[in-house]
């Protein structure tokens, strides 16, 4: 059974920083072949992609976080991180970790974590 567990969410003032972590576990889970992503969802809104990173390190970012957030991964630890700097109130949301097969031809399942709350407020 594969699990994704997020941590690091907190209440932080505007301009502050957080580092979110997501640890993947499971006997048969091949971390390297999964693209890992961070999504966020605020009340009443759709879940949106914030950043993603492939097993080889290729990254993508939403325009709203470019220059402020950095996604990284440690394949040896089955862990993906999101360093969030210069946080704004509009970043407030539940942040979810996602794992999706980089190659759809593999026919493998995708996974979601339970989320961690980030609140940016003075």
PDB file of C-alpha atoms in Angstrom:
ATOM      1  CA  UNK A   1       0.000   0.000   0.000  1.00  0.00           C
ATOM      2  CA  UNK A   2       1.458   3.348  -1.107  1.00  0.00           C
ATOM      3  CA  UNK A   3       1.063   6.385   1.104  1.00  0.00           C
ATOM      4  CA  UNK A   4       2.016  10.024   0.631  1.00  0.00           C
ATOM      5  CA  UNK A   5       2.325  11.990   3.864  1.00  0.00           C
ATOM      6  CA  UNK A   6       2.716  15.777   3.830  1.00  0.00           C
ATOM      7  CA  UNK A   7       4.083  17.911   6.627  1.00  0.00           C
ATOM      8  CA  UNK A   8       5.309  21.442   7.253  1.00  0.00           C
ATOM      9  CA  UNK A   9       2.139  23.470   6.880  1.00  0.00           C
ATOM     10  CA  UNK A  10       1.645  26.254   9.408  1.00  0.00           C
ATOM     11  CA  UNK A  11       0.346  29.732  10.117  1.00  0.00           C
ATOM     12  CA  UNK A  12       2.895  32.244   8.836  1.00  0.00           C
ATOM     13  CA  UNK A  13       2.965  36.016   8.369  1.00  0.00           C
ATOM     14  CA  UNK A  14       3.077  37.587   4.899  1.00  0.00           C
ATOM     15  CA  UNK A  15       6.650  37.548   3.632  1.00  0.00           C
ATOM     16  CA  UNK A  16       7.514  34.491   5.673  1.00  0.00           C
ATOM     17  CA  UNK A  17       8.724  31.088   4.513  1.00  0.00           C
ATOM     18  CA  UNK A  18       7.757  27.446   4.902  1.00  0.00           C
ATOM     19  CA  UNK A  19       9.252  24.179   3.761  1.00  0.00           C
ATOM     20  CA  UNK A  20       6.724  21.480   2.977  1.00  0.00           C
ATOM     21  CA  UNK A  21       7.730  17.828   2.810  1.00  0.00           C
ATOM     22  CA  UNK A  22       6.044  14.783   1.325  1.00  0.00           C
ATOM     23  CA  UNK A  23       7.316  11.297   2.058  1.00  0.00           C
ATOM     24  CA  UNK A  24       6.232   8.390  -0.131  1.00  0.00           C
ATOM     25  CA  UNK A  25       6.238   4.882   1.259  1.00  0.00           C
ATOM     26  CA  UNK A  26       5.307   1.452  -0.037  1.00  0.00           C
ATOM     27  CA  UNK A  27       7.043  -1.834  -0.699  1.00  0.00           C
ATOM     28  CA  UNK A  28       6.605  -1.776  -4.490  1.00  0.00           C
ATOM     29  CA  UNK A  29       6.684   1.990  -5.055  1.00  0.00           C
ATOM     30  CA  UNK A  30       9.381   3.013  -7.535  1.00  0.00           C
ATOM     31  CA  UNK A  31       9.826   6.658  -6.616  1.00  0.00           C
ATOM     32  CA  UNK A  32      12.080   7.553  -9.546  1.00  0.00           C
ATOM     33  CA  UNK A  33       9.523   6.788 -12.283  1.00  0.00           C
ATOM     34  CA  UNK A  34       6.923   9.114 -10.747  1.00  0.00           C
ATOM     35  CA  UNK A  35       6.572  12.796 -11.397  1.00  0.00           C
ATOM     36  CA  UNK A  36       5.860  14.435  -8.054  1.00  0.00           C
ATOM     37  CA  UNK A  37       3.699  17.494  -7.720  1.00  0.00           C
ATOM     38  CA  UNK A  38       2.385  19.982  -5.211  1.00  0.00           C
ATOM     39  CA  UNK A  39      -1.175  21.218  -5.618  1.00  0.00           C
ATOM     40  CA  UNK A  40      -3.165  23.635  -3.548  1.00  0.00           C
ATOM     41  CA  UNK A  41      -6.866  24.103  -3.001  1.00  0.00           C
ATOM     42  CA  UNK A  42      -8.605  26.992  -1.283  1.00  0.00           C
ATOM     43  CA  UNK A  43     -12.259  26.792  -0.186  1.00  0.00           C
ATOM     44  CA  UNK A  44     -14.597  27.071  -3.167  1.00  0.00           C
ATOM     45  CA  UNK A  45     -11.775  26.734  -5.698  1.00  0.00           C
ATOM     46  CA  UNK A  46     -10.466  23.964  -7.904  1.00  0.00           C
ATOM     47  CA  UNK A  47      -7.346  22.081  -6.949  1.00  0.00           C
ATOM     48  CA  UNK A  48      -4.486  23.703  -8.863  1.00  0.00           C
ATOM     49  CA  UNK A  49      -0.977  22.597  -9.742  1.00  0.00           C
ATOM     50  CA  UNK A  50       1.656  24.647  -7.923  1.00  0.00           C
ATOM     51  CA  UNK A  51       4.836  22.860  -8.996  1.00  0.00           C
ATOM     52  CA  UNK A  52       6.003  19.512 -10.328  1.00  0.00           C
ATOM     53  CA  UNK A  53       9.276  17.670 -10.705  1.00  0.00           C
ATOM     54  CA  UNK A  54      10.202  14.561 -12.668  1.00  0.00           C
ATOM     55  CA  UNK A  55      12.465  11.820 -11.415  1.00  0.00           C
ATOM     56  CA  UNK A  56      15.352  13.347 -13.344  1.00  0.00           C
ATOM     57  CA  UNK A  57      14.744  16.832 -11.946  1.00  0.00           C
ATOM     58  CA  UNK A  58      12.788  18.712 -14.635  1.00  0.00           C
ATOM     59  CA  UNK A  59      10.515  21.279 -12.969  1.00  0.00           C
ATOM     60  CA  UNK A  60       7.404  23.297 -13.760  1.00  0.00           C
ATOM     61  CA  UNK A  61       5.788  26.089 -11.759  1.00  0.00           C
ATOM     62  CA  UNK A  62       2.520  27.946 -11.746  1.00  0.00           C
ATOM     63  CA  UNK A  63       2.971  31.575 -12.778  1.00  0.00           C
ATOM     64  CA  UNK A  64       1.709  32.713  -9.393  1.00  0.00           C
ATOM     65  CA  UNK A  65       4.653  31.145  -7.540  1.00  0.00           C
ATOM     66  CA  UNK A  66       7.545  31.548  -9.982  1.00  0.00           C
ATOM     67  CA  UNK A  67      10.517  33.141  -8.284  1.00  0.00           C
ATOM     68  CA  UNK A  68       9.120  32.426  -4.818  1.00  0.00           C
ATOM     69  CA  UNK A  69       8.694  28.645  -4.588  1.00  0.00           C
ATOM     70  CA  UNK A  70      11.193  25.878  -5.313  1.00  0.00           C
ATOM     71  CA  UNK A  71      10.358  22.200  -5.700  1.00  0.00           C
ATOM     72  CA  UNK A  72      13.014  19.548  -5.149  1.00  0.00           C
ATOM     73  CA  UNK A  73      13.254  15.834  -4.481  1.00  0.00           C
ATOM     74  CA  UNK A  74      15.539  13.363  -2.786  1.00  0.00           C
ATOM     75  CA  UNK A  75      15.087  10.064  -4.582  1.00  0.00           C
ATOM     76  CA  UNK A  76      17.104   8.192  -1.977  1.00  0.00           C
ATOM     77  CA  UNK A  77      14.622   9.308   0.695  1.00  0.00           C
ATOM     78  CA  UNK A  78      11.454   9.062  -1.442  1.00  0.00           C
ATOM     79  CA  UNK A  79      10.762  12.655  -0.496  1.00  0.00           C
ATOM     80  CA  UNK A  80       9.663  15.772  -2.362  1.00  0.00           C
ATOM     81  CA  UNK A  81       9.947  19.277  -0.915  1.00  0.00           C
ATOM     82  CA  UNK A  82       8.392  22.638  -1.583  1.00  0.00           C
ATOM     83  CA  UNK A  83      10.349  25.633  -0.334  1.00  0.00           C
ATOM     84  CA  UNK A  84       7.877  28.495  -0.204  1.00  0.00           C
ATOM     85  CA  UNK A  85       9.331  31.977   0.289  1.00  0.00           C
ATOM     86  CA  UNK A  86       7.823  35.457   0.296  1.00  0.00           C
ATOM     87  CA  UNK A  87       4.451  33.994   1.146  1.00  0.00           C
ATOM     88  CA  UNK A  88       1.324  35.986   0.371  1.00  0.00           C
ATOM     89  CA  UNK A  89      -2.200  35.755   1.820  1.00  0.00           C
ATOM     90  CA  UNK A  90      -3.388  34.372  -1.533  1.00  0.00           C
ATOM     91  CA  UNK A  91      -1.109  31.358  -0.994  1.00  0.00           C
ATOM     92  CA  UNK A  92      -3.423  30.256   1.814  1.00  0.00           C
ATOM     93  CA  UNK A  93      -4.751  26.801   0.962  1.00  0.00           C
ATOM     94  CA  UNK A  94      -4.456  23.128   1.684  1.00  0.00           C
ATOM     95  CA  UNK A  95      -1.354  21.825  -0.086  1.00  0.00           C
ATOM     96  CA  UNK A  96      -1.498  18.302  -1.472  1.00  0.00           C
ATOM     97  CA  UNK A  97       1.274  16.008  -2.614  1.00  0.00           C
ATOM     98  CA  UNK A  98       0.693  14.021  -5.799  1.00  0.00           C
ATOM     99  CA  UNK A  99       2.525  11.199  -7.557  1.00  0.00           C
ATOM    100  CA  UNK A 100       1.761  10.363 -11.189  1.00  0.00           C
ATOM    101  CA  UNK A 101       3.647   7.993 -13.510  1.00  0.00           C
ATOM    102  CA  UNK A 102       5.931  10.039 -15.737  1.00  0.00           C
ATOM    103  CA  UNK A 103       5.182   7.639 -18.608  1.00  0.00           C
ATOM    104  CA  UNK A 104       1.498   6.837 -18.985  1.00  0.00           C
ATOM    105  CA  UNK A 105       2.429   3.698 -20.951  1.00  0.00           C
ATOM    106  CA  UNK A 106       3.503   2.108 -17.665  1.00  0.00           C
ATOM    107  CA  UNK A 107      -0.154   1.780 -16.685  1.00  0.00           C
ATOM    108  CA  UNK A 108       0.548   2.505 -13.032  1.00  0.00           C
ATOM    109  CA  UNK A 109      -1.784   4.261 -10.560  1.00  0.00           C
ATOM    110  CA  UNK A 110      -1.511   7.796  -9.236  1.00  0.00           C
ATOM    111  CA  UNK A 111      -1.568   8.781  -5.580  1.00  0.00           C
ATOM    112  CA  UNK A 112      -2.605  11.728  -3.407  1.00  0.00           C
ATOM    113  CA  UNK A 113      -1.668  12.724   0.098  1.00  0.00           C
ATOM    114  CA  UNK A 114      -4.139  14.009   2.670  1.00  0.00           C
ATOM    115  CA  UNK A 115      -2.876  17.585   2.549  1.00  0.00           C
ATOM    116  CA  UNK A 116      -1.296  20.094   4.899  1.00  0.00           C
ATOM    117  CA  UNK A 117      -2.760  23.499   5.732  1.00  0.00           C
ATOM    118  CA  UNK A 118      -0.833  26.650   4.873  1.00  0.00           C
ATOM    119  CA  UNK A 119      -2.254  29.891   6.234  1.00  0.00           C
ATOM    120  CA  UNK A 120      -0.636  33.241   5.444  1.00  0.00           C
ATOM    121  CA  UNK A 121      -2.032  35.994   7.628  1.00  0.00           C
ATOM    122  CA  UNK A 122      -0.917  38.830   9.851  1.00  0.00           C
TER     123      UNK A 122
END
